[in-house]
């Protein structure tokens, strides 16, 4: 039985009333989509854009090898650790107001980071970007959920929104390479300022919503536990890349983080006004959506790591060329989100998009395991089909999971569900990057020790293929585990919609 279904249902008139007297005309809805999508691009893009610029920033600011990772980690920790709090604050302030506040903070912190004169200033700016992103992401998804109530329009809107999210990581790598090579690493941060300000200017077109009152004070215990727990787990994943999964530091961080999250769940069940109501997680559809998107991001960020390394170390591409290779993947993700998932939303059960999407991504990942050190050129018989299949898979999974994660929610639950969905992505991305980097390095070292006379790059490619085999298994497992959670319920929802249609 799905917990909280009856309480979470909200009629379209009631939802439209939340926007006040301004109503919800069609033009305003699509302008809202454009503004929210621009903000989503900033949030996702900044998870990867600094990666390629990091060597240049390290040289310019005199970072040590041991500290340089904080330019990436500071953003991930602040973003992932504060998402649940951001979702709660968004509801309390009003999603529109919180969205605008987050954009202003993102622009200011980006300008601060671009002007950094030492490592501490850059790390602090990146942390402030993460704080702002933790407010922008749940507020933006909440605004879309409240704005688009018609099934067909919601499908197209979530398709565009998901396409931006799916392509954002690839766009970050491309933009990072271009800006670093032809301008300066500082422009990887400065570029956020005009985009954030443009999106902030467009907030005037977003219908006003009302702050959600009547829920008491902020759940301070839950806020502290969620922040410490998520930050500990994400940091453990990040440290595992450099010190290994068996490191006492990593094991201690993981144990501490998991314990804190377990205590967080207990505390939320007992809290009178919880930060994350358990009914949000115990709903079968949302549980399936969270599981699917988490495992998809685990595998896909391993895929992006592989593509970055393989194209540069094996194919000999420059950072710009390596980033441009991912355009194929980004275009496929756009097609999957808008042309397939966006058009079929509401016409087919969510499982008919999510499960085939996971399978398509798994097939693309499996193709990549066939690459060898002798493979040349991006137009190889394996590489292009793999880029297309993984992009289509990601594009088909993101819109329906975003829709399921927030469907039937109201009040503070909208912000909580939006925040939990974004947190699932962040945890998946952090785990995928750390896991596959470690697997590839370990497998490559073992191969080289066993075959020291192997051709150049053979051990490197072997490490990649081992890691991608694990990614393939994760995606297959995701399809098998998600299907039972969403299939039966999805069919019932489709039949209910058909019965409600006139005629």
CSV table of N, CA and C in Angstrom, one decimal, residues 122-223:
chain,number,residue,atom,x,y,z
A,122,UNK,N,38.7,30.4,-3.9
A,122,UNK,CA,38.0,29.6,-4.9
A,122,UNK,C,37.2,28.5,-4.2
A,123,UNK,N,37.8,27.8,-3.2
A,123,UNK,CA,37.0,26.8,-2.6
A,123,UNK,C,35.8,27.3,-1.9
A,124,UNK,N,35.9,28.5,-1.2
A,124,UNK,CA,34.8,29.1,-0.6
A,124,UNK,C,33.7,29.5,-1.6
A,125,UNK,N,34.1,30.0,-2.7
A,125,UNK,CA,33.1,30.4,-3.7
A,125,UNK,C,32.4,29.2,-4.3
A,126,UNK,N,33.1,28.1,-4.5
A,126,UNK,CA,32.5,26.9,-5.0
A,126,UNK,C,31.5,26.3,-3.9
A,127,UNK,N,31.8,26.4,-2.6
A,127,UNK,CA,30.9,26.0,-1.6
A,127,UNK,C,29.6,26.9,-1.6
A,128,UNK,N,29.8,28.2,-1.8
A,128,UNK,CA,28.6,29.1,-1.9
A,128,UNK,C,27.8,28.8,-3.2
A,129,UNK,N,28.4,28.4,-4.2
A,129,UNK,CA,27.7,28.0,-5.4
A,129,UNK,C,26.8,26.7,-5.1
A,130,UNK,N,27.4,25.8,-4.3
A,130,UNK,CA,26.6,24.6,-3.9
A,130,UNK,C,25.4,25.0,-3.0
A,131,UNK,N,25.6,25.9,-2.1
A,131,UNK,CA,24.5,26.4,-1.3
A,131,UNK,C,23.4,27.0,-2.1
A,132,UNK,N,23.7,27.8,-3.1
A,132,UNK,CA,22.8,28.4,-3.9
A,132,UNK,C,22.1,27.4,-4.8
A,133,UNK,N,22.8,26.4,-5.3
A,133,UNK,CA,22.2,25.4,-6.2
A,133,UNK,C,21.3,24.5,-5.4
A,134,UNK,N,21.5,24.3,-4.1
A,134,UNK,CA,20.6,23.5,-3.2
A,134,UNK,C,19.3,24.2,-3.0
A,135,UNK,N,19.2,25.5,-3.3
A,135,UNK,CA,18.0,26.2,-3.2
A,135,UNK,C,17.3,26.3,-4.6
A,136,UNK,N,18.1,26.5,-5.6
A,136,UNK,CA,17.6,26.6,-7.0
A,136,UNK,C,17.0,25.3,-7.5
A,137,UNK,N,17.6,24.2,-7.3
A,137,UNK,CA,17.2,22.9,-7.9
A,137,UNK,C,15.8,22.5,-7.4
A,138,UNK,N,15.6,22.4,-6.0
A,138,UNK,CA,14.2,22.0,-5.6
A,138,UNK,C,13.2,23.0,-5.9
A,139,UNK,N,13.5,24.3,-5.8
A,139,UNK,CA,12.5,25.4,-6.1
A,139,UNK,C,12.1,25.3,-7.6
A,140,UNK,N,13.1,25.1,-8.5
A,140,UNK,CA,12.8,25.1,-9.9
A,140,UNK,C,11.9,23.9,-10.2
A,141,UNK,N,12.2,22.7,-9.7
A,141,UNK,CA,11.3,21.5,-10.0
A,141,UNK,C,10.0,21.7,-9.4
A,142,UNK,N,9.9,22.3,-8.2
A,142,UNK,CA,8.6,22.5,-7.6
A,142,UNK,C,7.8,23.5,-8.4
A,143,UNK,N,8.4,24.5,-9.0
A,143,UNK,CA,7.6,25.5,-9.8
A,143,UNK,C,7.1,24.8,-11.0
A,144,UNK,N,7.8,23.9,-11.7
A,144,UNK,CA,7.3,23.2,-12.8
A,144,UNK,C,6.2,22.3,-12.4
A,145,UNK,N,6.3,21.6,-11.3
A,145,UNK,CA,5.2,20.7,-10.8
A,145,UNK,C,3.9,21.5,-10.6
A,146,UNK,N,4.0,22.7,-10.1
A,146,UNK,CA,2.8,23.4,-9.8
A,146,UNK,C,2.3,24.2,-11.0
A,147,UNK,N,3.2,24.4,-12.0
A,147,UNK,CA,2.8,25.2,-13.2
A,147,UNK,C,2.1,24.3,-14.2
A,148,UNK,N,2.6,23.1,-14.5
A,148,UNK,CA,2.1,22.3,-15.5
A,148,UNK,C,1.2,21.2,-14.9
A,149,UNK,N,-0.1,21.3,-15.1
A,149,UNK,CA,-1.0,20.3,-14.5
A,149,UNK,C,-1.7,19.5,-15.6
A,150,UNK,N,-1.7,20.0,-16.8
A,150,UNK,CA,-2.2,19.1,-17.9
A,150,UNK,C,-1.2,18.1,-18.3
A,151,UNK,N,-1.7,16.8,-18.5
A,151,UNK,CA,-0.8,15.7,-18.7
A,151,UNK,C,0.1,15.9,-19.9
A,152,UNK,N,-0.5,16.3,-21.0
A,152,UNK,CA,0.2,16.4,-22.3
A,152,UNK,C,1.3,17.5,-22.2
A,153,UNK,N,0.9,18.7,-21.6
A,153,UNK,CA,1.8,19.8,-21.5
A,153,UNK,C,2.9,19.4,-20.4
A,154,UNK,N,2.5,18.7,-19.4
A,154,UNK,CA,3.5,18.3,-18.4
A,154,UNK,C,4.6,17.4,-19.0
A,155,UNK,N,4.1,16.5,-19.9
A,155,UNK,CA,5.1,15.6,-20.5
A,155,UNK,C,6.1,16.4,-21.3
A,156,UNK,N,5.6,17.4,-22.1
A,156,UNK,CA,6.6,18.1,-22.9
A,156,UNK,C,7.5,19.0,-22.1
A,157,UNK,N,6.9,19.6,-21.0
A,157,UNK,CA,7.7,20.4,-20.1
A,157,UNK,C,8.8,19.6,-19.4
A,158,UNK,N,8.4,18.5,-18.8
A,158,UNK,CA,9.4,17.7,-18.1
A,158,UNK,C,10.4,17.1,-19.1
A,159,UNK,N,10.0,16.9,-20.4
A,159,UNK,CA,10.9,16.4,-21.4
A,159,UNK,C,12.0,17.4,-21.6
A,160,UNK,N,11.6,18.7,-21.8
A,160,UNK,CA,12.6,19.7,-22.0
A,160,UNK,C,13.5,19.9,-20.8
A,161,UNK,N,12.9,19.9,-19.6
A,161,UNK,CA,13.6,20.1,-18.4
A,161,UNK,C,14.6,18.9,-18.2
A,162,UNK,N,14.2,17.7,-18.4
A,162,UNK,CA,15.1,16.6,-18.3
A,162,UNK,C,16.2,16.6,-19.3
A,163,UNK,N,15.9,17.0,-20.5
A,163,UNK,CA,16.9,17.1,-21.6
A,163,UNK,C,18.0,18.0,-21.2
A,164,UNK,N,17.7,19.1,-20.6
A,164,UNK,CA,18.7,20.1,-20.1
A,164,UNK,C,19.5,19.4,-19.0
A,165,UNK,N,18.9,18.7,-18.1
A,165,UNK,CA,19.6,18.0,-17.0
A,165,UNK,C,20.5,16.9,-17.6
A,166,UNK,N,20.0,16.1,-18.6
A,166,UNK,CA,20.7,15.0,-19.1
A,166,UNK,C,21.9,15.5,-19.9
A,167,UNK,N,21.8,16.6,-20.6
A,167,UNK,CA,22.9,17.1,-21.4
A,167,UNK,C,23.8,18.0,-20.7
A,168,UNK,N,23.4,18.4,-19.5
A,168,UNK,CA,24.2,19.4,-18.7
A,168,UNK,C,25.6,19.0,-18.4
A,169,UNK,N,25.8,17.7,-18.0
A,169,UNK,CA,27.1,17.3,-17.7
A,169,UNK,C,28.0,17.3,-18.9
A,170,UNK,N,27.5,16.8,-20.1
A,170,UNK,CA,28.3,16.9,-21.3
A,170,UNK,C,28.6,18.3,-21.7
A,171,UNK,N,27.6,19.2,-21.6
A,171,UNK,CA,27.8,20.6,-22.0
A,171,UNK,C,28.8,21.2,-21.1
A,172,UNK,N,28.9,20.8,-19.8
A,172,UNK,CA,29.9,21.3,-18.9
A,172,UNK,C,31.3,20.9,-19.3
A,173,UNK,N,31.5,19.7,-19.8
A,173,UNK,CA,32.8,19.3,-20.3
A,173,UNK,C,33.2,20.0,-21.5
A,174,UNK,N,32.2,20.2,-22.4
A,174,UNK,CA,32.5,20.9,-23.7
A,174,UNK,C,32.8,22.4,-23.4
A,175,UNK,N,32.0,23.1,-22.6
A,175,UNK,CA,32.2,24.5,-22.3
A,175,UNK,C,33.5,24.7,-21.5
A,176,UNK,N,33.8,23.7,-20.6
A,176,UNK,CA,35.0,23.8,-19.8
A,176,UNK,C,36.2,23.8,-20.7
A,177,UNK,N,36.2,22.9,-21.7
A,177,UNK,CA,37.3,22.8,-22.6
A,177,UNK,C,37.5,24.0,-23.5
A,178,UNK,N,36.4,24.5,-24.0
A,178,UNK,CA,36.5,25.6,-24.9
A,178,UNK,C,36.9,26.9,-24.2
A,179,UNK,N,36.3,27.1,-23.0
A,179,UNK,CA,36.6,28.3,-22.3
A,179,UNK,C,38.1,28.3,-21.8
A,180,UNK,N,38.5,27.1,-21.3
A,180,UNK,CA,39.9,27.0,-20.8
A,180,UNK,C,40.9,27.2,-21.9
A,181,UNK,N,40.6,26.6,-23.0
A,181,UNK,CA,41.6,26.7,-24.1
A,181,UNK,C,41.6,28.0,-24.8
A,182,UNK,N,40.5,28.7,-25.0
A,182,UNK,CA,40.4,29.9,-25.8
A,182,UNK,C,40.2,31.2,-25.0
A,183,UNK,N,39.9,31.1,-23.7
A,183,UNK,CA,39.8,32.3,-22.9
A,183,UNK,C,40.6,32.1,-21.6
A,184,UNK,N,40.0,31.7,-20.6
A,184,UNK,CA,40.7,31.5,-19.3
A,184,UNK,C,39.9,30.5,-18.4
A,185,UNK,N,40.5,29.8,-17.5
A,185,UNK,CA,39.8,29.0,-16.6
A,185,UNK,C,38.8,29.8,-15.8
A,186,UNK,N,39.1,31.1,-15.6
A,186,UNK,CA,38.2,31.9,-14.8
A,186,UNK,C,36.8,32.1,-15.5
A,187,UNK,N,36.8,32.0,-16.8
A,187,UNK,CA,35.5,32.1,-17.5
A,187,UNK,C,34.6,30.9,-17.3
A,188,UNK,N,35.1,29.8,-16.8
A,188,UNK,CA,34.3,28.7,-16.4
A,188,UNK,C,33.4,29.0,-15.3
A,189,UNK,N,33.7,30.0,-14.5
A,189,UNK,CA,32.9,30.6,-13.4
A,189,UNK,C,32.2,31.8,-13.9
A,190,UNK,N,32.9,32.7,-14.5
A,190,UNK,CA,32.2,34.0,-14.9
A,190,UNK,C,31.0,33.7,-15.9
A,191,UNK,N,31.1,32.7,-16.7
A,191,UNK,CA,30.0,32.4,-17.6
A,191,UNK,C,28.7,32.2,-17.0
A,192,UNK,N,28.7,31.8,-15.7
A,192,UNK,CA,27.4,31.6,-15.0
A,192,UNK,C,26.7,32.9,-14.7
A,193,UNK,N,27.5,34.0,-14.6
A,193,UNK,CA,26.9,35.3,-14.1
A,193,UNK,C,25.8,35.8,-15.1
A,194,UNK,N,26.1,35.9,-16.4
A,194,UNK,CA,25.0,36.4,-17.3
A,194,UNK,C,23.9,35.4,-17.4
A,195,UNK,N,24.1,34.1,-17.4
A,195,UNK,CA,23.0,33.2,-17.5
A,195,UNK,C,22.1,33.3,-16.3
A,196,UNK,N,22.7,33.3,-15.1
A,196,UNK,CA,22.0,33.4,-13.8
A,196,UNK,C,21.1,34.7,-13.8
A,197,UNK,N,21.8,35.8,-14.2
A,197,UNK,CA,21.0,37.1,-14.2
A,197,UNK,C,19.9,37.1,-15.2
A,198,UNK,N,20.2,36.5,-16.4
A,198,UNK,CA,19.1,36.4,-17.4
A,198,UNK,C,17.9,35.6,-16.9
A,199,UNK,N,18.2,34.4,-16.2
A,199,UNK,CA,17.2,33.6,-15.6
A,199,UNK,C,16.4,34.4,-14.6
A,200,UNK,N,17.2,35.1,-13.7
A,200,UNK,CA,16.6,35.9,-12.7
A,200,UNK,C,15.7,37.0,-13.2
A,201,UNK,N,16.1,37.6,-14.3
A,201,UNK,CA,15.2,38.6,-15.0
A,201,UNK,C,13.9,38.0,-15.5
A,202,UNK,N,14.0,36.7,-15.9
A,202,UNK,CA,12.8,36.0,-16.4
A,202,UNK,C,11.9,35.6,-15.3
A,203,UNK,N,12.3,35.7,-14.1
A,203,UNK,CA,11.4,35.2,-13.0
A,203,UNK,C,10.1,36.1,-12.9
A,204,UNK,N,10.2,37.3,-13.5
A,204,UNK,CA,9.0,38.1,-13.5
A,204,UNK,C,7.8,37.4,-14.2
A,205,UNK,N,8.2,36.5,-15.2
A,205,UNK,CA,7.2,35.8,-15.9
A,205,UNK,C,6.6,34.6,-15.2
A,206,UNK,N,7.3,34.2,-14.1
A,206,UNK,CA,6.9,33.0,-13.3
A,206,UNK,C,5.7,33.4,-12.4
A,207,UNK,N,4.6,32.6,-12.5
A,207,UNK,CA,3.5,33.0,-11.6
A,207,UNK,C,3.8,32.9,-10.2
A,208,UNK,N,3.3,33.9,-9.4
A,208,UNK,CA,3.6,33.9,-8.0
A,208,UNK,C,2.9,32.7,-7.3
A,209,UNK,N,3.6,32.2,-6.3
A,209,UNK,CA,3.0,31.2,-5.4
A,209,UNK,C,3.1,31.7,-4.0
A,210,UNK,N,2.4,31.0,-3.1
A,210,UNK,CA,2.3,31.4,-1.8
A,210,UNK,C,3.2,30.6,-0.9
A,211,UNK,N,3.9,31.2,0.1
A,211,UNK,CA,4.6,30.4,1.0
A,211,UNK,C,3.7,29.4,1.7
A,212,UNK,N,4.2,28.2,2.0
A,212,UNK,CA,3.4,27.2,2.7
A,212,UNK,C,3.6,27.4,4.2
A,213,UNK,N,2.5,27.8,4.8
A,213,UNK,CA,2.5,28.0,6.3
A,213,UNK,C,1.9,26.9,7.1
A,214,UNK,N,1.9,27.1,8.3
A,214,UNK,CA,1.2,26.2,9.2
A,214,UNK,C,1.9,24.9,9.5
A,215,UNK,N,3.2,24.8,9.3
A,215,UNK,CA,4.0,23.6,9.5
A,215,UNK,C,5.0,23.7,10.6
A,216,UNK,N,4.9,24.8,11.4
A,216,UNK,CA,5.8,24.9,12.5
A,216,UNK,C,7.2,25.3,12.1
A,217,UNK,N,8.1,25.2,13.1
A,217,UNK,CA,9.5,25.6,12.9
A,217,UNK,C,10.3,24.6,12.1
A,218,UNK,N,11.4,25.0,11.6
A,218,UNK,CA,12.3,24.1,10.9
A,218,UNK,C,12.7,23.0,11.7
A,219,UNK,N,12.7,21.8,11.2
A,219,UNK,CA,13.2,20.6,11.9
A,219,UNK,C,14.7,20.6,12.0
A,220,UNK,N,15.2,21.3,13.1
A,220,UNK,CA,16.6,21.5,13.2
A,220,UNK,C,17.4,20.2,13.3
A,221,UNK,N,16.9,19.2,14.1
A,221,UNK,CA,17.6,18.0,14.2
A,221,UNK,C,17.7,17.3,12.9
A,222,UNK,N,16.6,17.2,12.1
A,222,UNK,CA,16.6,16.6,10.8
A,222,UNK,C,17.6,17.3,9.8
A,223,UNK,N,17.6,18.7,9.9
A,223,UNK,CA,18.4,19.5,9.1
A,223,UNK,C,19.9,19.1,9.3
